[in-house]
Amino acid sequence: MCASAASSESDAILQCIQAVRADLALLVGQGSLADYIPELAKVDPSKFGIAVATVDGRVLSAGDADEPFSVQSISKVFALTLALGKVGDALWKRVGREPSGTAFNSIVQLEHERGLPRNPFINAGAIVVTDVLLAGHQPKEAIGEMVRFVRSLADDETIAIDPSVAESEKAHGFRNAALASFMKSWGNLVHPVELTLGVYFHSCALAMSCAQLARAGLFLANGGRSPLTGLNVVSRARARRINALMLTCGHYDGSGDFAFRVGLPGKSGVGGGILAIVPGVAAIAVWSPGLDVHGNSLVGTRALELITQRMGWSIFGP
Ligand code: GLU
């Protein structure tokens, strides 16, 4: 693309996200905070940020896009990428690839399916993925590897874990402990429950801004290669498949509705963030802490819906 076309595209994106932010101003603050993790209940519900990182390396942002927040389950995308790099398709013997249709922390389905989680983006699946990341490591090393990976993706050494969020989740993580213990009883967890959960909680407690998240997710929009660093993170085929899983499973039992309204692969977190991928074009990150009944950002989803409509970015057609 010539320089003037690229800059007019950037202008269009910037105008779009600024307009969306203004249009949704009155909705901000709606939804509920993830108070089952007490530290997340302290977040200011009026925060609202949007960042778009394009495959030609530009980052456009609006609102609170440079303020770090708790990425929570968005980290499951990075954990999955790392785990696939370690064990490849062998991962699919321990985790499925089907939408769950149940809540992110549901135990019902897990009992039915004998400790084999439906997909890597529900909590049970991500706990198994984390167990894979622990192989051959002490928990601290596995956590360090995750942080280094995300820093290298975003090309930003300042990204860190918020220890108070990790502690808060550990102190109240009874549901996750139940899921992990249940899977352990079926032999689908290799390491001790406490160790795997410790790494899982720390991964969820990564603090990143919308701009950092959009940059970190850019390899998925660019056939597996980061345009920021030139790093081949995954093959084209793997990037496509991670995107497919984000589309079908990235929003728990709200995944169908997200595909219907937004039309992009996406992954939400109960910190109120969403990372969405426009293949071949851009990665988008939004943050607004108020959640809908499924635990997905209410205003963040609406913002993505408006952005994809206005930019013609749905993967299902302009
Ligand atoms: N750390 C959260 C939990 O395990 C992640 C849930 C989410 O972000 O959806 O409950």
Short mmCIF file of C-alpha atoms and ligand atoms in Angstrom, two decimals:
data_model
loop_
_atom_site.label_atom_id
_atom_site.label_comp_id
_atom_site.label_asym_id
_atom_site.label_seq_id
_atom_site.Cartn_x
_atom_site.Cartn_y
_atom_site.Cartn_z
CA MET A 1 0.00 0.00 0.00
CA CYS A 2 1.40 3.47 -0.83
CA ALA A 3 2.04 5.87 2.04
CA SER A 4 -0.93 8.13 1.35
CA ALA A 5 -3.38 5.20 1.08
CA ALA A 6 -2.04 3.80 4.35
CA SER A 7 -2.40 7.11 6.10
CA SER A 8 -5.93 7.65 4.83
CA GLU A 9 -6.83 4.16 6.06
CA SER A 10 -5.34 5.05 9.45
CA ASP A 11 -7.37 8.28 9.47
CA ALA A 12 -10.54 6.29 8.75
CA ILE A 13 -9.82 3.82 11.57
CA LEU A 14 -9.02 6.59 14.03
CA GLN A 15 -12.16 8.52 13.16
CA CYS A 16 -14.21 5.32 13.47
CA ILE A 17 -12.96 4.36 16.94
CA GLN A 18 -13.23 7.92 18.25
CA ALA A 19 -16.82 8.11 16.98
CA VAL A 20 -17.69 4.71 18.48
CA ARG A 21 -16.26 5.77 21.81
CA ALA A 22 -18.32 8.96 21.76
CA ASP A 23 -21.48 7.12 20.65
CA LEU A 24 -21.23 4.67 23.54
CA ALA A 25 -20.35 7.19 26.23
CA LEU A 26 -23.78 6.94 27.83
CA LEU A 27 -23.62 3.14 28.05
CA VAL A 28 -20.27 3.07 29.85
CA GLY A 29 -20.64 1.91 33.44
CA GLN A 30 -23.42 -0.57 32.64
CA GLY A 31 -22.93 -4.26 33.38
CA SER A 32 -21.42 -5.81 36.47
CA LEU A 33 -17.83 -6.10 37.63
CA ALA A 34 -16.25 -9.53 38.16
CA ASP A 35 -16.58 -9.31 41.94
CA TYR A 36 -15.89 -13.02 42.46
CA ILE A 37 -12.27 -11.87 42.17
CA PRO A 38 -12.37 -9.06 44.79
CA GLU A 39 -9.42 -7.18 43.30
CA LEU A 40 -11.31 -6.81 40.00
CA ALA A 41 -14.29 -5.27 41.81
CA LYS A 42 -12.06 -2.27 42.67
CA VAL A 43 -11.65 -1.24 39.02
CA ASP A 44 -13.23 2.04 37.90
CA PRO A 45 -16.28 0.96 35.82
CA SER A 46 -16.15 4.13 33.71
CA LYS A 47 -12.94 3.10 31.95
CA PHE A 48 -13.25 2.60 28.21
CA GLY A 49 -10.38 2.09 25.77
CA ILE A 50 -10.05 0.96 22.16
CA ALA A 51 -6.87 0.20 20.20
CA VAL A 52 -6.42 -1.07 16.66
CA ALA A 53 -3.05 -2.42 15.53
CA THR A 54 -2.84 -2.80 11.76
CA VAL A 55 -0.75 -5.37 9.89
CA ASP A 56 1.37 -2.53 8.51
CA GLY A 57 2.46 -1.75 12.06
CA ARG A 58 0.32 1.26 13.01
CA VAL A 59 -1.52 1.53 16.33
CA LEU A 60 -4.58 3.77 16.53
CA SER A 61 -6.24 4.32 19.86
CA ALA A 62 -9.05 6.08 21.67
CA GLY A 63 -9.93 6.62 25.33
CA ASP A 64 -8.14 4.66 28.07
CA ALA A 65 -6.20 2.57 25.56
CA ASP A 66 -2.83 2.95 27.28
CA GLU A 67 -3.96 1.99 30.78
CA PRO A 68 -3.09 -1.57 31.84
CA PHE A 69 -5.96 -3.76 33.04
CA SER A 70 -6.30 -7.40 34.02
CA VAL A 71 -6.47 -9.42 30.79
CA GLN A 72 -7.81 -12.52 32.57
CA SER A 73 -9.01 -15.09 30.02
CA ILE A 74 -7.53 -13.25 27.04
CA SER A 75 -4.26 -14.79 28.29
CA LYS A 76 -5.74 -18.16 27.25
CA VAL A 77 -4.96 -17.27 23.63
CA PHE A 78 -1.28 -16.76 24.43
CA ALA A 79 -1.14 -19.85 26.66
CA LEU A 80 -2.70 -21.96 23.89
CA THR A 81 -0.20 -20.62 21.35
CA LEU A 82 2.71 -21.52 23.65
CA ALA A 83 1.32 -24.98 24.46
CA LEU A 84 0.76 -25.82 20.79
CA GLY A 85 4.38 -24.81 20.18
CA LYS A 86 5.45 -27.33 22.84
CA VAL A 87 3.29 -30.38 22.14
CA GLY A 88 1.57 -29.64 18.81
CA ASP A 89 -1.51 -31.67 17.97
CA ALA A 90 -0.95 -33.95 20.98
CA LEU A 91 -2.73 -31.21 22.95
CA TRP A 92 -6.03 -32.26 21.37
CA LYS A 93 -5.91 -35.59 23.19
CA ARG A 94 -6.42 -33.65 26.42
CA VAL A 95 -8.65 -30.74 25.32
CA GLY A 96 -11.49 -30.59 22.81
CA ARG A 97 -12.25 -28.05 20.09
CA GLU A 98 -16.00 -27.64 20.42
CA PRO A 99 -17.97 -24.70 21.80
CA SER A 100 -19.12 -25.44 25.33
CA GLY A 101 -22.52 -23.76 25.49
CA THR A 102 -21.97 -23.57 29.24
CA ALA A 103 -20.49 -20.95 31.56
CA PHE A 104 -16.73 -20.33 31.62
CA ASN A 105 -16.35 -22.08 34.96
CA SER A 106 -19.01 -24.78 34.58
CA ILE A 107 -18.34 -28.19 36.08
CA VAL A 108 -21.47 -29.97 34.79
CA GLN A 109 -20.13 -30.69 31.32
CA LEU A 110 -16.77 -31.78 32.65
CA GLU A 111 -18.38 -34.53 34.68
CA HIS A 112 -20.37 -35.68 31.69
CA GLU A 113 -17.29 -35.78 29.50
CA ARG A 114 -15.00 -37.54 31.96
CA GLY A 115 -12.58 -34.74 32.72
CA LEU A 116 -11.94 -33.77 29.09
CA PRO A 117 -12.66 -30.06 28.71
CA ARG A 118 -14.61 -28.94 25.66
CA ASN A 119 -12.07 -26.34 24.47
CA PRO A 120 -8.94 -24.44 25.56
CA PHE A 121 -10.83 -21.19 26.22
CA ILE A 122 -13.08 -22.30 29.07
CA ASN A 123 -11.39 -22.39 32.46
CA ALA A 124 -11.05 -26.18 32.60
CA GLY A 125 -9.43 -26.25 29.16
CA ALA A 126 -7.04 -23.45 30.03
CA ILE A 127 -6.05 -25.24 33.23
CA VAL A 128 -5.05 -28.29 31.14
CA VAL A 129 -3.16 -26.00 28.74
CA THR A 130 -1.35 -24.52 31.74
CA ASP A 131 -0.47 -28.02 32.94
CA VAL A 132 1.24 -28.55 29.55
CA LEU A 133 3.22 -25.32 30.03
CA LEU A 134 4.44 -26.54 33.42
CA ALA A 135 6.15 -29.65 32.01
CA GLY A 136 9.83 -29.60 32.90
CA HIS A 137 9.50 -26.29 34.75
CA GLN A 138 9.08 -24.90 38.22
CA PRO A 139 5.93 -22.73 38.41
CA LYS A 140 8.04 -19.54 38.50
CA GLU A 141 9.81 -20.56 35.30
CA ALA A 142 6.52 -21.33 33.54
CA ILE A 143 5.12 -17.95 34.61
CA GLY A 144 8.34 -16.26 33.45
CA GLU A 145 8.09 -17.98 30.09
CA MET A 146 4.54 -16.71 29.65
CA VAL A 147 5.49 -13.13 30.52
CA ARG A 148 8.49 -13.20 28.19
CA PHE A 149 6.34 -14.59 25.39
CA VAL A 150 3.72 -11.88 25.70
CA ARG A 151 6.39 -9.18 25.96
CA SER A 152 8.04 -10.45 22.80
CA LEU A 153 4.70 -10.53 20.95
CA ALA A 154 3.85 -6.97 21.94
CA ASP A 155 7.50 -5.88 21.58
CA ASP A 156 7.18 -4.27 25.00
CA GLU A 157 9.34 -5.18 28.00
CA THR A 158 7.17 -3.27 30.47
CA ILE A 159 4.32 -5.84 30.48
CA ALA A 160 3.99 -7.52 33.89
CA ILE A 161 1.71 -9.55 36.13
CA ASP A 162 -0.33 -7.77 38.80
CA PRO A 163 0.50 -9.84 41.91
CA SER A 164 -2.47 -8.51 43.89
CA VAL A 165 -4.90 -9.84 41.25
CA ALA A 166 -3.15 -13.22 41.21
CA GLU A 167 -3.35 -13.39 45.02
CA SER A 168 -6.98 -12.30 45.05
CA GLU A 169 -7.91 -15.01 42.57
CA LYS A 170 -5.94 -17.63 44.44
CA ALA A 171 -7.70 -16.74 47.69
CA HIS A 172 -11.13 -17.08 46.07
CA GLY A 173 -10.48 -19.63 43.33
CA PHE A 174 -12.60 -22.44 44.75
CA ARG A 175 -14.40 -23.10 41.48
CA ASN A 176 -11.16 -23.42 39.55
CA ALA A 177 -9.77 -25.64 42.29
CA ALA A 178 -12.83 -27.87 41.89
CA LEU A 179 -12.38 -28.05 38.11
CA ALA A 180 -8.68 -28.84 38.43
CA SER A 181 -9.22 -31.48 41.13
CA PHE A 182 -11.93 -33.09 39.06
CA MET A 183 -9.67 -33.31 36.01
CA LYS A 184 -6.86 -34.62 38.18
CA SER A 185 -9.15 -37.43 39.31
CA TRP A 186 -9.58 -38.39 35.64
CA GLY A 187 -5.83 -38.29 35.06
CA ASN A 188 -6.02 -35.20 32.82
CA LEU A 189 -3.68 -33.13 34.99
CA VAL A 190 -0.05 -34.18 35.36
CA HIS A 191 1.14 -31.70 37.98
CA PRO A 192 -0.20 -31.06 41.47
CA VAL A 193 -3.42 -29.05 41.39
CA GLU A 194 -1.95 -26.17 43.46
CA LEU A 195 1.04 -25.76 41.13
CA THR A 196 -0.99 -25.76 37.92
CA LEU A 197 -3.53 -23.37 39.41
CA GLY A 198 -0.77 -21.05 40.63
CA VAL A 199 0.55 -20.68 37.09
CA TYR A 200 -2.99 -20.33 35.71
CA PHE A 201 -3.90 -17.53 38.16
CA HIS A 202 -0.69 -15.64 37.38
CA SER A 203 -1.30 -15.89 33.62
CA CYS A 204 -4.81 -14.49 34.10
CA ALA A 205 -3.34 -11.66 36.20
CA LEU A 206 -1.23 -10.29 33.32
CA ALA A 207 -1.85 -6.56 33.14
CA MET A 208 -1.86 -5.08 29.65
CA SER A 209 -3.29 -2.03 27.96
CA CYS A 210 -5.50 -2.18 24.86
CA ALA A 211 -2.55 -0.96 22.77
CA GLN A 212 -0.27 -3.69 24.15
CA LEU A 213 -2.93 -6.36 23.64
CA ALA A 214 -3.68 -5.34 20.07
CA ARG A 215 0.05 -5.44 19.29
CA ALA A 216 0.44 -8.84 20.97
CA GLY A 217 -2.45 -10.30 18.98
CA LEU A 218 -1.27 -8.96 15.64
CA PHE A 219 0.46 -12.20 14.59
CA LEU A 220 -3.00 -13.81 14.39
CA ALA A 221 -4.12 -11.17 11.89
CA ASN A 222 -0.97 -11.60 9.84
CA GLY A 223 -0.74 -15.31 9.05
CA GLY A 224 1.24 -16.15 12.20
CA ARG A 225 4.04 -13.61 11.71
CA SER A 226 4.40 -10.51 13.86
CA PRO A 227 4.75 -7.49 11.61
CA LEU A 228 6.21 -5.59 14.58
CA THR A 229 9.21 -7.84 15.16
CA GLY A 230 9.32 -9.99 12.03
CA LEU A 231 9.05 -13.03 14.31
CA ASN A 232 7.34 -16.12 12.85
CA VAL A 233 5.26 -16.94 15.92
CA VAL A 234 3.21 -19.79 14.42
CA SER A 235 2.56 -21.23 10.96
CA ARG A 236 -0.24 -19.83 8.80
CA ALA A 237 -2.29 -22.97 9.40
CA ARG A 238 -1.93 -22.65 13.16
CA ALA A 239 -2.90 -18.97 13.12
CA ARG A 240 -6.03 -19.88 11.14
CA ARG A 241 -6.93 -22.58 13.63
CA ILE A 242 -6.41 -20.39 16.69
CA ASN A 243 -8.66 -17.81 15.02
CA ALA A 244 -11.26 -20.53 14.36
CA LEU A 245 -11.25 -21.49 18.03
CA MET A 246 -11.56 -17.85 19.07
CA LEU A 247 -14.57 -17.48 16.81
CA THR A 248 -16.34 -20.62 18.02
CA CYS A 249 -15.26 -20.69 21.68
CA GLY A 250 -13.81 -17.29 22.64
CA HIS A 251 -16.88 -15.95 24.44
CA TYR A 252 -18.09 -18.99 26.40
CA ASP A 253 -21.83 -19.50 26.04
CA GLY A 254 -22.00 -16.08 24.37
CA SER A 255 -19.78 -17.19 21.45
CA GLY A 256 -22.64 -17.62 18.98
CA ASP A 257 -24.01 -14.20 19.80
CA PHE A 258 -20.55 -12.61 19.44
CA ALA A 259 -20.12 -14.20 15.99
CA PHE A 260 -23.61 -13.01 15.04
CA ARG A 261 -23.10 -9.44 16.21
CA VAL A 262 -19.39 -8.82 15.62
CA GLY A 263 -18.37 -11.47 13.10
CA LEU A 264 -14.73 -11.78 14.16
CA PRO A 265 -12.58 -14.26 16.08
CA GLY A 266 -12.39 -12.84 19.59
CA LYS A 267 -11.44 -13.67 23.16
CA SER A 268 -12.91 -12.00 26.19
CA GLY A 269 -11.75 -11.79 29.79
CA VAL A 270 -13.66 -10.98 32.97
CA GLY A 271 -11.43 -7.93 33.42
CA GLY A 272 -13.64 -6.42 30.68
CA GLY A 273 -11.19 -6.73 27.81
CA ILE A 274 -11.73 -8.33 24.40
CA LEU A 275 -9.12 -9.10 21.76
CA ALA A 276 -10.59 -9.44 18.26
CA ILE A 277 -8.82 -10.38 15.04
CA VAL A 278 -9.56 -9.04 11.55
CA PRO A 279 -7.57 -11.53 9.45
CA GLY A 280 -5.23 -9.81 7.01
CA VAL A 281 -6.08 -6.38 8.41
CA ALA A 282 -5.73 -5.70 12.14
CA ALA A 283 -6.03 -6.78 15.76
CA ILE A 284 -8.46 -4.81 17.91
CA ALA A 285 -8.50 -4.60 21.70
CA VAL A 286 -11.29 -3.00 23.69
CA TRP A 287 -11.69 -2.55 27.43
CA SER A 288 -14.75 -1.64 29.46
CA PRO A 289 -15.05 -3.43 32.83
CA GLY A 290 -18.86 -3.90 33.03
CA LEU A 291 -19.79 -7.48 32.05
CA ASP A 292 -22.91 -9.09 30.59
CA VAL A 293 -24.49 -12.24 32.02
CA HIS A 294 -21.96 -14.46 30.22
CA GLY A 295 -18.95 -12.61 31.67
CA ASN A 296 -18.15 -10.71 28.46
CA SER A 297 -17.64 -6.94 28.32
CA LEU A 298 -20.99 -5.35 27.59
CA VAL A 299 -19.81 -2.06 26.11
CA GLY A 300 -16.70 -3.69 24.63
CA THR A 301 -18.87 -6.07 22.60
CA ARG A 302 -21.11 -3.23 21.44
CA ALA A 303 -18.03 -1.21 20.45
CA LEU A 304 -16.69 -4.10 18.36
CA GLU A 305 -20.10 -4.55 16.77
CA LEU A 306 -20.13 -0.90 15.68
CA ILE A 307 -16.49 -0.94 14.52
CA THR A 308 -16.95 -4.01 12.33
CA GLN A 309 -20.19 -2.61 10.86
CA ARG A 310 -18.67 0.76 10.09
CA MET A 311 -15.34 -0.57 8.77
CA GLY A 312 -16.90 -3.55 6.92
CA TRP A 313 -14.60 -5.88 8.84
CA SER A 314 -16.77 -8.93 9.59
CA ILE A 315 -15.19 -12.15 8.29
CA PHE A 316 -18.64 -13.05 6.99
CA GLY A 317 -18.70 -10.20 4.49
CA PRO A 318 -18.57 -6.40 4.37
N1 GLU B 1 -9.27 -15.87 35.96
C1 GLU B 1 -10.66 -16.00 35.64
C2 GLU B 1 -11.20 -17.28 36.23
O1 GLU B 1 -10.50 -18.26 36.23
C3 GLU B 1 -10.81 -16.01 34.16
C4 GLU B 1 -12.22 -15.98 33.69
C5 GLU B 1 -12.43 -15.09 32.50
O2 GLU B 1 -11.69 -14.14 32.28
O3 GLU B 1 -13.38 -15.32 31.77
O4 GLU B 1 -12.30 -17.33 36.69
#
